[in-house]
Amino acid sequence: MANFFRQLTIFLCVMLMAGIARADESIVVSSTTSTEQSGLFGHILPIFEAKTGIKVKVVALGTGQALDTARRGDADVVFVHDRPAEDKFVAEGWGVERRDVMYNDFVIVGPKTDASKVKGTPDVVEGFRRIAAGSAPFISRGDKSGTNAAELRFWKEANIDPKAWAGYKEAGAGMGPTLNMAAAMSGYTLADRGTWLSFKNRQDLEIVLAGDKRLFNPYGVMLVNPAKYPHVKKEAGMKFIDWITSREGQESIAAYKINGEQLFFPSAKN
Amino acid sequence: MLNTLLEALSLVSHLDNQVVAIVWLSFKVALATVTLATLIGLPLGALVAVASFPGRGAVTVFLNAMMGLPSVVVGVIVYLFLSRSGPFGDMGLLYSPTAMVMAQTVLVVPLIAALTRQIVEDAWRVYATEFRSMHFTLRHSVVALLYDCRYSLVVAVLAGTGRSLSEVGAVMIVGGNIEGYTRVMTTAIALETAKGDLPLSLALGMVLLTVVLLLNTGAYHLRLWAMRKYG
Amino acid sequence: MFPISLSNIRFTPDGRTVLTGVDLDIDVDGITVIIGPNGAGKTVLLRIMAGLQTPHDGAISWNGDKTPAPGIAMVFQHPVLLRSSVFHNAGLGLKPFGLSRAEAKRRTMQTLERVGLAHRAEDSARLLSGGERQRLALARAWAMRPKLLLLDEPTAALDPSATDVVEGLVREIRTDGTRIVMTTHNLGQAMRISDDIVFLANGRVIERAPTSRFFARPQSTEAKLFIQGELPWRISFDN
């Protein structure tokens, strides 16, 4: 009887491990929460997979984390939005073949009542100044993401040290949780438009400032340097980079809409 | 709150394929984890209970402390081992269900081993002299005690299953929450909550709760049956 | 293994004297019954013979060896049975023997038949009656075909008819060629079953004598008092 159980468990184990470790051709793309949570990947990846048979495994992290993951060699392709950090990544030799893919824009989101009167100005830096002068809190991503990096640039331009202000809360989380916090605290935050449009638990939040040129948010894609990590799936990775910057890839990005509103705008130079 | 709940209930009633796939992967990972962790944890716990060796007390304390090990810590450690720049990077296991099973096994083994040690040690106190009079070796004692305690040990295995099914930190880090590949119930709940889709995360939470409740009900009745049969 | 020689054994756990200056030789044949008042050290003496307890002073040897030879089995006053079948429990002592599965099964079933439990082989051991449990414990020890069987109060909690059955089994095991040393409170049983008596009181062996002589002409005052005080009551209980 005990013997039977022993054999059964070994059999089960082998079956499970075999079933789980099935290998298709696949690449790992370390990307940002904004692309995953906005639903963009869910829209474009099936098209790419059907065309090439390459399975794309997206690991969604903040831009900083996504780049670090690639630095450790744990991704084949990086797809992020923080141009200065991307350039540094390439300059240090971690990435190659960097290309522009698309852009969207950041928006300042706040409570409908707009206690800090951000709605009155089109200037993003002025908007940040008004938030810091008001009593409503500002929720920062605080996670070294592309959005976080952009937000810190605006504080710097406004000559404000946000950490010295009591209303400044660092969530240390992705865009979604940060929006959840802002909704719960009737606070302001900087969000990418894509995540904002697909975000459901808005409660009293709405866009209070958008359209400033400085809110432009470009996304780039690059291959992890195969010279540093020989295991990087160079061919499959390049197929993905080529496709997403191709006419077909660009058109499918443009075709992704939520409630009739386009989330990302193609920007690849063909 | 009520609306969210109603919406969640309607979502549960028509589960789509994607959700079914997520639930199914959760089961597979939990089953593989618990099978492995049981094969390691039961003998390990019984051995610590029965054997006398220097540092036995320290090992016991260590096992008990590891029961409360935060899953993210295990996640990060296993991540560093499996990362391409880590010692087992060549295997290319990161961001795969296998990696999730490995991390969760590290998490669940101490839990099962610590509970097993407690249960078996209590039984050992009762049997020790008789086993010695029958010239039992360590192995004989371990096997006989595990067999004798098998229905109590179901609780230990069940605790491990619960931990595996409900754990999010480790699988998120080593699995990467990749859609259709490493997304399980808990990481899906984390993602949907992040997207502000509370009804969907609540719906998944209900599935998770139901599964855990069913498992525990089954185990409860097994124990009742065993108590009637074996006294 | 024989003779088992105990010389000048002292056992004083936590400074409390349980045995002191015990000299005893157990030879190859017969049934020896150790009697004596409660707390006389009977159980400890059995455990020392089994090698389960180390005396604080004195020496014990099994035919000159300092370590107990294999072939000693012991049945405890309250035998603990595993939560499993009668068959599994009866064969438990054979695990270290390395017998083939078939051989172990044959021997286990054979022994169960001899103690009259073969028909209950598949039942749960823990659901047996007191008498049946004691018989199962005997079977577990007997299946090991021990050279020496130590029985600690094997009938203490049994009714007269169950006691009769166990006594019959003890005789059978002895006829099989197993040396038996047992303790009992029951003087009638000691009289019926034993070849010789070891009378233990206050941690010492007061008398050792063939059974008939011990009961007919006890040499010591303690033994006389013990027999007079205990004998009538025990016999009426037995009948």
XYZ file of C-alpha atoms in Angstrom:
740
model
C 0.000 0.000 0.000
C 2.748 2.423 1.031
C 4.665 1.307 -2.040
C 1.707 2.082 -4.248
C 1.514 5.598 -2.819
C 5.208 6.132 -3.358
C 4.937 5.167 -6.991
C 1.851 7.301 -7.438
C 3.566 10.403 -6.051
C 6.654 9.933 -8.204
C 4.441 9.479 -11.236
C 2.435 12.603 -10.389
C 5.585 14.602 -9.877
C 7.127 13.617 -13.175
C 3.882 14.299 -14.993
C 3.563 17.722 -13.465
C 7.105 18.794 -14.087
C 6.903 17.535 -17.667
C 3.588 19.256 -18.262
C 4.799 22.501 -16.813
C 8.187 22.715 -18.462
C 6.896 22.567 -22.029
C 9.115 24.744 -24.197
C 7.937 26.763 -27.184
C 9.979 29.361 -28.945
C 9.534 32.380 -26.761
C 11.138 35.610 -25.700
C 10.985 37.473 -22.429
C 10.174 41.165 -22.747
C 10.757 43.186 -19.622
C 8.413 46.076 -19.880
C 6.511 48.602 -17.856
C 3.315 48.333 -15.917
C 1.793 51.025 -18.131
C 1.968 48.900 -21.286
C 0.708 45.777 -19.529
C -2.009 47.372 -17.408
C -3.326 49.561 -20.206
C -4.090 46.368 -22.141
C -1.857 47.300 -25.102
C 0.070 44.034 -25.037
C -3.137 42.049 -24.809
C -4.113 43.747 -28.053
C -0.936 43.601 -30.145
C 0.861 40.454 -28.976
C -1.668 37.929 -30.341
C -1.137 39.497 -33.773
C 2.638 39.100 -33.526
C 2.391 35.581 -32.107
C 0.020 34.453 -34.836
C 2.332 35.847 -37.492
C 5.663 34.513 -36.188
C 4.802 31.672 -33.822
C 7.006 33.319 -31.193
C 5.453 33.494 -27.749
C 6.094 36.803 -26.009
C 6.323 36.608 -22.243
C 5.853 40.051 -20.769
C 7.208 40.740 -17.313
C 5.685 44.044 -16.285
C 7.758 46.137 -13.891
C 8.610 49.790 -13.402
C 11.024 51.115 -16.052
C 13.935 51.141 -13.585
C 13.272 47.558 -12.511
C 12.715 46.482 -16.112
C 16.152 47.819 -17.052
C 17.743 46.184 -13.990
C 16.148 42.867 -14.905
C 17.679 43.171 -18.369
C 21.045 44.105 -16.834
C 20.975 40.781 -14.984
C 20.335 39.062 -18.301
C 16.839 37.935 -17.372
C 15.134 39.385 -20.447
C 15.676 39.309 -24.192
C 14.004 42.598 -25.083
C 13.359 45.771 -23.066
C 10.363 47.972 -23.808
C 10.273 51.031 -21.535
C 9.713 54.769 -21.299
C 12.510 56.784 -19.741
C 14.712 58.179 -22.476
C 17.661 59.300 -20.291
C 17.765 55.918 -18.552
C 17.465 54.093 -21.891
C 20.370 56.055 -23.359
C 22.472 55.239 -20.309
C 21.530 51.578 -20.672
C 22.698 51.544 -24.283
C 25.805 53.625 -23.552
C 26.858 51.131 -20.878
C 26.627 48.369 -23.433
C 23.684 46.521 -21.921
C 21.361 47.154 -24.839
C 21.617 47.403 -28.605
C 19.343 48.343 -31.507
C 17.345 50.924 -29.562
C 14.377 52.237 -31.548
C 11.519 54.647 -30.912
C 8.188 52.824 -30.862
C 5.406 55.117 -29.749
C 4.470 57.793 -27.331
C 1.603 58.810 -25.218
C 1.436 61.529 -22.628
C 1.332 61.961 -18.918
C -1.626 63.615 -17.257
C -2.084 65.047 -13.804
C -5.004 63.328 -12.153
C -6.760 64.768 -9.139
C -10.073 64.975 -7.288
C -13.029 66.570 -9.107
C -13.215 69.266 -6.427
C -9.620 70.245 -7.384
C -8.758 71.679 -3.972
C -5.329 72.861 -5.171
C -6.773 74.656 -8.260
C -4.576 72.871 -10.788
C -7.231 73.142 -13.494
C -6.547 76.856 -13.988
C -3.128 76.419 -15.624
C -1.925 74.613 -18.795
C 1.678 74.678 -17.478
C 2.716 71.386 -15.860
C 5.449 72.945 -13.700
C 3.009 75.547 -12.433
C 0.561 72.717 -11.758
C 3.170 70.978 -9.561
C 3.804 74.248 -7.713
C 0.089 74.649 -6.992
C -0.154 71.065 -5.730
C 2.768 71.637 -3.366
C 1.152 74.822 -2.113
C -2.188 73.134 -1.446
C -3.321 70.803 1.300
C -4.368 67.809 -0.824
C -1.673 65.110 -0.925
C 0.374 64.084 -3.955
C 0.918 60.341 -4.438
C 4.213 59.515 -6.079
C 4.961 56.149 -7.678
C 8.247 56.143 -5.755
C 9.384 53.054 -7.674
C 12.013 54.375 -10.127
C 9.609 53.860 -12.998
C 9.525 56.035 -16.096
C 6.547 57.889 -14.693
C 8.371 58.394 -11.410
C 11.419 59.724 -13.277
C 9.250 62.187 -15.240
C 7.536 63.378 -12.063
C 10.879 63.981 -10.343
C 12.039 66.050 -13.338
C 8.972 68.305 -12.950
C 9.596 68.832 -9.226
C 13.150 69.754 -10.059
C 12.057 72.234 -12.698
C 9.672 73.765 -10.155
C 12.572 74.053 -7.683
C 10.656 72.114 -5.082
C 12.023 69.376 -2.871
C 8.889 67.250 -2.574
C 10.257 65.162 0.287
C 10.309 68.244 2.449
C 6.552 68.634 1.961
C 4.225 66.677 4.269
C 1.621 66.077 1.544
C 4.094 64.015 -0.530
C 3.390 60.275 -0.254
C 5.539 57.658 -1.941
C 3.519 54.561 -2.854
C 6.455 52.424 -3.953
C 4.070 50.690 -6.313
C 2.882 50.465 -9.900
C 0.623 52.988 -11.607
C -2.587 51.144 -10.705
C -1.991 50.919 -6.942
C -0.849 54.538 -6.987
C -4.116 55.569 -8.641
C -6.006 53.477 -6.080
C -4.234 55.409 -3.328
C -4.895 58.764 -4.944
C -8.582 57.865 -5.255
C -8.751 56.805 -1.638
C -6.930 59.909 -0.346
C -8.521 62.457 -2.749
C -5.008 63.308 -3.831
C -3.161 64.186 -7.026
C -0.800 62.045 -9.015
C 1.027 61.934 -12.315
C -0.240 59.094 -14.527
C 0.374 57.860 -18.012
C -2.736 58.283 -20.109
C -2.860 54.611 -21.097
C -3.129 53.270 -17.577
C -5.500 56.073 -16.634
C -7.901 55.259 -19.475
C -8.012 51.546 -18.603
C -8.182 52.168 -14.848
C -11.577 51.297 -13.419
C -11.604 52.285 -9.766
C -11.499 56.059 -10.420
C -14.052 57.146 -7.822
C -13.782 60.975 -7.757
C -10.604 61.260 -9.829
C -10.396 63.033 -13.165
C -7.757 64.607 -15.387
C -6.923 68.069 -14.034
C -4.022 68.928 -16.353
C -2.964 67.579 -19.757
C -1.529 68.713 -23.076
C 1.678 70.457 -21.984
C 4.459 69.518 -24.420
C 6.664 68.533 -21.540
C 4.176 65.754 -20.688
C 5.238 63.918 -23.821
C 6.059 60.283 -22.912
C 8.042 58.346 -25.513
C 8.531 54.571 -25.446
C 11.618 52.809 -26.751
C 12.448 49.190 -27.483
C 15.885 47.534 -27.518
C 17.561 44.152 -27.549
C 19.595 43.025 -24.547
C 23.189 42.897 -25.774
C 23.908 39.315 -26.928
C 27.618 40.053 -26.557
C 27.040 40.381 -22.788
C 24.561 37.535 -22.492
C 24.988 34.825 -25.150
C 21.729 33.160 -24.169
C 19.731 36.190 -25.367
C 17.397 35.083 -28.141
C 18.785 37.466 -30.692
C 16.813 36.382 -33.752
C 13.429 36.094 -32.098
C 14.063 39.316 -30.180
C 14.997 41.180 -33.344
C 11.897 39.810 -35.073
C 9.843 41.392 -32.319
C 11.697 44.718 -32.520
C 11.431 44.744 -36.312
C 7.751 43.886 -36.217
C 6.723 46.418 -33.592
C 8.463 49.201 -35.530
C 7.119 47.935 -38.879
C 4.070 49.376 -40.602
C 1.904 46.477 -39.371
C 3.126 46.791 -35.767
C 2.692 50.547 -35.772
C -0.807 50.291 -37.193
C -1.890 47.797 -34.555
C -0.584 50.133 -31.827
C -2.601 52.988 -33.302
C -5.672 50.754 -33.534
C -5.776 50.117 -29.781
C -8.503 52.225 -28.254
C -10.451 52.395 -25.035
C -13.902 53.959 -25.299
C -12.967 55.235 -28.742
C -9.882 56.996 -27.430
C -6.462 56.138 -28.842
C -3.919 55.372 -26.084
C -0.569 55.260 -27.869
C 0.726 57.080 -30.960
C 3.233 55.343 -33.276
C 6.550 57.120 -33.632
C 8.917 54.631 -35.275
C 11.091 56.019 -38.051
C 10.760 53.621 -40.930
C -19.226 47.596 -1.841
C -22.461 45.684 -2.504
C -22.286 46.482 -6.213
C -18.713 45.230 -6.395
C -19.798 42.020 -4.685
C -22.760 41.462 -7.028
C -20.604 42.104 -10.061
C -18.022 39.668 -8.723
C -20.688 36.986 -8.264
C -21.892 37.374 -11.835
C -18.277 37.100 -13.051
C -17.809 33.886 -11.095
C -20.945 32.412 -12.645
C -19.600 32.766 -16.185
C -15.924 32.056 -15.878
C -14.161 32.606 -19.163
C -11.392 30.414 -20.554
C -8.654 32.745 -19.444
C -9.779 32.612 -15.838
C -10.115 28.836 -15.997
C -6.541 28.624 -17.326
C -5.318 30.800 -14.446
C -7.113 28.667 -11.873
C -5.819 25.486 -13.497
C -2.210 26.726 -13.415
C -2.633 27.621 -9.741
C -3.662 24.027 -9.072
C -0.805 22.567 -11.044
C 1.768 24.724 -9.312
C 0.258 24.043 -5.888
C 0.067 20.303 -6.531
C 3.651 20.074 -7.748
C 4.836 22.240 -4.856
C 2.983 20.284 -2.212
C 4.025 16.921 -3.651
C 7.682 17.940 -3.591
C 7.456 19.702 -0.242
C 5.694 16.706 1.294
C 8.291 14.261 0.012
C 10.995 16.439 1.565
C 9.184 17.933 4.554
C 7.630 14.824 6.094
C 10.859 12.781 6.395
C 12.808 15.890 7.376
C 10.362 16.841 10.127
C 10.148 13.261 11.392
C 13.928 12.953 11.395
C 14.333 16.092 13.486
C 11.658 14.765 15.860
C 13.244 11.352 16.333
C 16.982 11.693 15.843
C 19.198 13.049 18.548
C 22.108 15.069 17.232
C 23.960 18.170 18.362
C 22.095 21.317 17.368
C 18.717 19.608 17.258
C 17.174 22.407 19.311
C 18.600 25.014 16.971
C 17.226 23.164 13.952
C 13.799 23.009 15.596
C 13.808 26.723 16.327
C 15.017 27.385 12.782
C 12.215 25.323 11.232
C 9.602 27.011 13.413
C 10.941 30.445 12.533
C 10.994 29.591 8.824
C 7.238 28.924 8.999
C 6.789 32.677 9.139
C 9.285 33.355 6.364
C 7.986 36.216 4.196
C 7.343 34.878 0.734
C 8.922 37.897 -0.979
C 12.206 37.142 0.761
C 12.141 33.610 -0.630
C 11.129 35.071 -3.978
C 14.111 37.404 -4.080
C 16.561 34.718 -2.981
C 15.314 32.175 -5.507
C 15.296 34.938 -8.109
C 18.958 35.683 -7.451
C 19.786 31.987 -7.779
C 17.861 31.510 -11.011
C 18.743 34.832 -12.621
C 21.027 34.616 -15.654
C 23.668 36.339 -13.582
C 23.090 33.939 -10.672
C 24.613 30.504 -10.006
C 21.827 28.532 -11.741
C 21.282 31.071 -14.539
C 22.373 28.597 -17.207
C 19.228 26.571 -16.675
C 17.111 29.462 -17.906
C 14.394 28.700 -15.380
C 13.488 32.215 -14.304
C 9.984 33.375 -15.257
C 8.655 29.842 -15.621
C 6.195 27.710 -13.647
C 9.135 25.500 -12.682
C 10.738 28.497 -10.968
C 7.452 29.147 -9.165
C 7.347 25.550 -7.952
C 10.938 25.830 -6.759
C 10.363 29.052 -4.832
C 7.161 27.778 -3.291
C 8.801 24.501 -2.354
C 11.440 26.454 -0.436
C 8.575 28.263 1.249
C 6.427 25.231 2.030
C 9.074 22.670 3.084
C 9.805 24.406 6.427
C 6.086 24.737 7.109
C 5.373 21.049 6.526
C 8.595 19.983 8.254
C 7.918 22.097 11.344
C 4.338 20.864 11.727
C 5.473 17.290 11.088
C 8.176 17.589 13.719
C 5.622 18.697 16.297
C 3.130 15.938 15.468
C 5.730 13.172 15.203
C 7.586 14.255 18.327
C 4.384 13.943 20.365
C 3.836 10.438 18.987
C 7.509 9.539 19.489
C 7.241 10.241 23.224
C 4.554 7.557 23.417
C 6.289 4.961 21.242
C 9.992 5.529 21.878
C 10.558 2.786 24.439
C 8.582 0.166 22.534
C 10.396 0.936 19.306
C 13.704 0.630 21.106
C 12.626 -2.707 22.544
C 11.992 -3.854 18.970
C 15.486 -2.702 17.941
C 14.096 -0.157 15.477
C 16.648 1.880 13.605
C 16.052 5.555 12.923
C 14.581 4.716 9.546
C 12.133 2.176 10.977
C 10.998 4.640 13.617
C 10.530 7.443 11.097
C 8.526 5.255 8.726
C 6.340 3.784 11.487
C 5.679 7.181 13.083
C 4.833 8.867 9.792
C 2.476 6.020 9.032
C 0.910 6.181 12.480
C 0.398 9.949 12.285
C -0.759 9.970 8.666
C -4.178 11.427 9.388
C -2.801 14.182 11.615
C -0.151 14.912 9.030
C -2.896 15.688 6.539
C -3.188 18.955 8.465
C 0.471 19.746 7.802
C 0.134 18.991 4.095
C -3.048 21.018 3.980
C -1.354 23.996 5.594
C 1.311 23.725 2.912
C -1.320 23.603 0.186
C -3.022 26.665 1.613
C 0.240 28.557 1.736
C 1.089 27.586 -1.821
C -2.309 28.562 -3.192
C -2.528 31.862 -1.355
C 1.072 33.022 -1.621
C 1.732 35.922 -3.982
C 5.136 37.447 -3.241
C 7.406 34.632 -4.364
C 5.504 33.580 -7.489
C 5.227 37.200 -8.578
C 8.981 37.705 -8.409
C 10.195 34.442 -9.928
C 7.223 33.859 -12.214
C 6.853 37.416 -13.478
C 3.056 37.178 -13.714
C 3.280 36.481 -17.445
C -0.141 36.190 -19.003
C -1.012 32.700 -20.158
C 2.242 31.312 -18.784
C 2.962 32.152 -15.157
C -0.160 34.023 -14.101
C -1.865 32.309 -11.196
C -4.866 33.308 -9.093
C -2.933 35.389 -6.577
C -0.833 37.305 -9.094
C -3.923 37.849 -11.238
C -5.688 39.269 -8.190
C -2.733 41.576 -7.538
C -2.789 42.742 -11.166
C -6.533 43.301 -11.344
C -6.439 45.214 -8.077
C -3.627 47.347 -9.519
C -5.798 48.019 -12.557
C -8.611 49.057 -10.251
C -10.754 46.166 -11.471
C -11.988 45.260 -8.006
C -14.934 43.044 -9.059
C -12.626 40.767 -11.063
C -10.093 40.474 -8.236
C -12.909 39.774 -5.813
C -14.269 37.107 -8.174
C -10.867 35.419 -8.328
C -10.625 35.743 -4.570
C -13.928 33.914 -4.208
C -12.668 31.078 -6.386
C -9.535 30.865 -4.265
C -11.523 30.882 -1.035
C -13.903 28.215 -2.312
C -11.034 25.944 -3.292
C -9.340 26.322 0.081
C -12.651 25.734 1.892
C -13.340 22.587 -0.137
C -9.867 21.225 0.587
C -10.314 21.807 4.300
C -13.768 20.263 4.329
C -12.368 17.182 2.624
C -9.547 16.922 5.116
C -11.928 17.354 8.045
C -14.100 14.480 6.898
C -11.076 12.318 6.206
C -9.966 12.815 9.795
C -13.436 12.042 11.159
C -13.504 8.855 9.098
C -10.000 7.912 10.215
C -10.839 8.501 13.878
C -13.839 6.203 13.599
C -11.857 3.564 11.779
C -8.584 3.594 13.708
C -9.478 5.080 17.101
C 22.588 -14.718 25.547
C 22.271 -16.867 28.677
C 23.074 -16.692 31.425
C 22.050 -13.091 31.972
C 23.962 -11.972 35.011
C 23.137 -8.937 37.076
C 25.582 -8.112 39.808
C 25.227 -5.469 42.437
C 22.797 -3.394 40.361
C 21.903 0.001 41.740
C 19.269 2.202 40.135
C 18.689 5.566 41.782
C 16.960 8.085 39.529
C 16.995 11.593 41.052
C 18.604 10.154 44.181
C 15.575 7.954 44.887
C 16.566 4.323 45.474
C 14.618 1.982 43.217
C 17.063 -0.910 43.093
C 20.107 -1.507 45.209
C 22.588 -4.360 45.394
C 20.581 -6.603 43.097
C 22.293 -9.841 42.084
C 20.400 -12.093 39.738
C 21.145 -14.837 37.218
C 18.657 -15.808 34.554
C 19.394 -19.151 32.975
C 18.285 -20.640 29.738
C 15.025 -22.322 30.618
C 11.702 -21.705 32.348
C 9.346 -19.001 33.489
C 10.559 -16.672 36.199
C 8.034 -14.435 37.895
C 9.140 -11.350 39.770
C 6.767 -10.411 42.567
C 6.832 -7.797 45.239
C 4.917 -4.827 46.593
C 4.203 -1.769 44.473
C 7.286 0.292 43.832
C 9.609 -2.608 44.555
C 11.415 -1.979 41.251
C 9.957 -4.876 39.239
C 9.432 -2.960 36.013
C 12.835 -1.291 36.144
C 14.448 -4.672 36.621
C 12.784 -5.932 33.422
C 13.862 -2.836 31.513
C 17.434 -3.278 32.662
C 17.370 -6.884 31.444
C 16.031 -5.675 28.101
C 18.866 -3.183 27.834
C 16.408 -0.302 27.759
C 17.687 1.219 30.980
C 21.232 1.563 32.207
C 21.821 0.977 35.928
C 23.656 3.680 37.836
C 25.995 1.133 39.298
C 26.762 -2.542 39.021
C 27.027 -4.633 35.901
C 24.839 -6.659 33.641
C 26.035 -9.080 31.019
C 24.317 -11.237 28.484
C 26.466 -14.372 28.402
C 29.485 -12.232 29.128
C 28.537 -9.529 26.608
C 28.063 -5.997 27.807
C 25.494 -5.174 25.111
C 22.132 -6.903 24.985
C 22.022 -9.632 22.384
C 19.297 -9.518 19.767
C 16.463 -11.861 20.558
C 15.037 -10.027 23.540
C 11.430 -8.923 23.267
C 9.413 -7.024 25.811
C 5.703 -6.518 26.252
C 4.855 -3.448 28.281
C 2.109 -3.121 30.838
C 0.244 -0.758 28.523
C 1.313 -1.766 25.044
C 0.983 1.034 22.505
C -0.521 -0.014 19.215
C -0.173 1.936 15.991
C -3.251 3.387 14.321
C -3.350 0.653 11.739
C -4.505 -2.901 11.201
C -4.002 -5.812 13.591
C -1.825 -7.428 10.925
C 0.434 -4.395 10.568
C 0.905 -4.141 14.330
C 1.637 -7.846 14.719
C 4.358 -7.663 12.088
C 5.907 -4.446 13.372
C 8.686 -6.119 15.338
C 9.823 -7.971 12.212
C 10.676 -4.746 10.358
C 14.348 -4.729 11.395
C 14.693 -8.446 10.525
C 14.957 -7.786 6.809
C 12.677 -10.694 5.967
C 11.076 -10.955 2.572
C 7.579 -9.556 2.378
C 6.108 -13.032 1.928
C 8.095 -14.521 4.789
C 7.170 -11.668 7.116
C 3.533 -12.075 6.189
C 3.628 -15.842 6.720
C 5.192 -15.480 10.134
C 2.825 -12.708 11.168
C -0.289 -14.608 10.127
C 0.955 -17.783 11.766
C 1.480 -15.946 15.033
C -1.891 -14.216 14.794
C -3.512 -17.628 14.371
C -1.806 -18.909 17.494
C -3.112 -16.017 19.576
C -6.561 -16.383 17.994
C -6.616 -13.038 16.167
C -6.166 -14.209 12.564
C -9.800 -13.516 11.778
C -9.316 -9.896 12.873
C -6.127 -9.281 10.908
C -7.639 -6.493 8.836
C -9.405 -4.740 11.722
C -8.062 -1.651 13.447
C -5.773 -2.506 16.328
C -6.944 0.382 18.458
C -10.541 -0.829 18.386
C -9.736 -4.208 19.990
C -10.872 -5.105 23.512
C -8.359 -5.056 26.365
C -7.775 -8.811 26.212
C -7.384 -8.773 22.449
C -4.936 -5.905 22.607
C -2.793 -7.791 25.103
C -2.865 -10.853 22.849
C -1.862 -8.696 19.905
C 1.038 -7.279 21.899
C 2.091 -10.830 22.748
C 1.813 -11.790 19.076
C 3.967 -8.817 18.086
C 6.680 -10.007 20.466
C 6.218 -13.686 19.692
C 6.481 -13.169 15.918
C 10.043 -12.053 16.560
C 10.750 -15.598 17.922
C 12.630 -14.106 20.878
C 14.998 -16.148 23.014
C 13.956 -14.069 26.008
C 10.531 -12.543 26.462
C 9.999 -9.970 29.201
C 6.394 -9.382 30.237
C 5.446 -6.474 32.478
C 2.135 -7.180 34.225
C 0.617 -8.784 31.135
C -2.784 -9.332 32.757
C -3.034 -6.333 35.069
C -6.080 -4.808 33.402
C -7.802 -8.008 32.234
C -10.824 -9.896 33.475
C -10.397 -13.530 34.627
C -11.271 -15.194 31.335
C -8.957 -12.940 29.340
C -6.294 -13.597 31.981
C -6.708 -17.341 31.443
C -6.187 -16.950 27.709
C -3.030 -14.876 28.182
C -1.626 -17.336 30.725
C -2.245 -20.160 28.257
C -0.384 -18.227 25.576
C 2.544 -17.520 27.892
C 2.854 -21.271 28.543
C 2.736 -21.959 24.813
C 5.451 -19.408 24.092
C 7.576 -21.019 26.763
C 6.976 -24.477 25.251
C 8.172 -22.971 21.958
C 11.546 -22.546 23.630
C 11.381 -18.940 24.764
C 12.732 -17.995 28.169
C 10.164 -15.892 30.027
C 10.646 -13.385 32.816
C 7.541 -11.572 33.917
C 6.177 -9.431 36.694
C 2.752 -9.712 38.234
C 0.679 -8.496 41.128
C -1.306 -11.663 40.962
C 0.115 -14.285 43.331
C -2.315 -16.920 42.064
C -0.946 -16.348 38.603
C 2.610 -16.540 39.855
C 1.814 -19.859 41.498
C 0.106 -21.279 38.413
C 2.571 -20.229 35.791
C 6.089 -19.923 37.143
C 8.988 -22.262 37.664
C 10.706 -19.955 40.071
C 9.991 -16.767 41.949
C 12.098 -13.671 42.496
C 10.758 -11.771 45.469
C 11.660 -8.103 45.362
C 11.074 -5.619 48.182
C 12.553 -2.195 48.943
C 14.740 -2.401 45.853
C 16.428 -5.655 46.875
C 16.057 -9.290 45.944
C 14.892 -10.767 49.216
C 14.353 -14.299 48.024
C 14.772 -16.432 44.945
C 13.305 -19.919 45.076
C 11.494 -22.574 43.049
C 7.803 -21.690 43.056
C 6.463 -24.526 45.187
C 9.114 -24.038 47.825
C 8.688 -20.279 47.897
C 4.986 -20.451 48.578
C 5.228 -23.419 50.940
C 8.199 -22.215 52.966
C 9.105 -18.605 52.418
C 12.426 -17.902 54.107
C 12.096 -14.213 54.893
C 9.669 -12.359 57.092
C 8.850 -9.952 54.278
C 7.864 -12.792 51.952
C 5.757 -14.417 54.650
C 3.912 -11.179 55.326
C 3.533 -10.517 51.614
C 2.040 -13.945 50.936
C -0.259 -13.793 53.960
C -1.435 -10.290 53.163
C -1.981 -10.825 49.538
C -2.753 -14.441 48.892
C -6.340 -14.887 50.135
C -7.594 -11.731 48.468
C -6.019 -12.472 45.109
C -7.322 -16.029 44.979
C -10.875 -14.996 45.722
C -10.572 -12.357 43.010
C -9.410 -14.930 40.529
C -12.218 -17.368 41.163
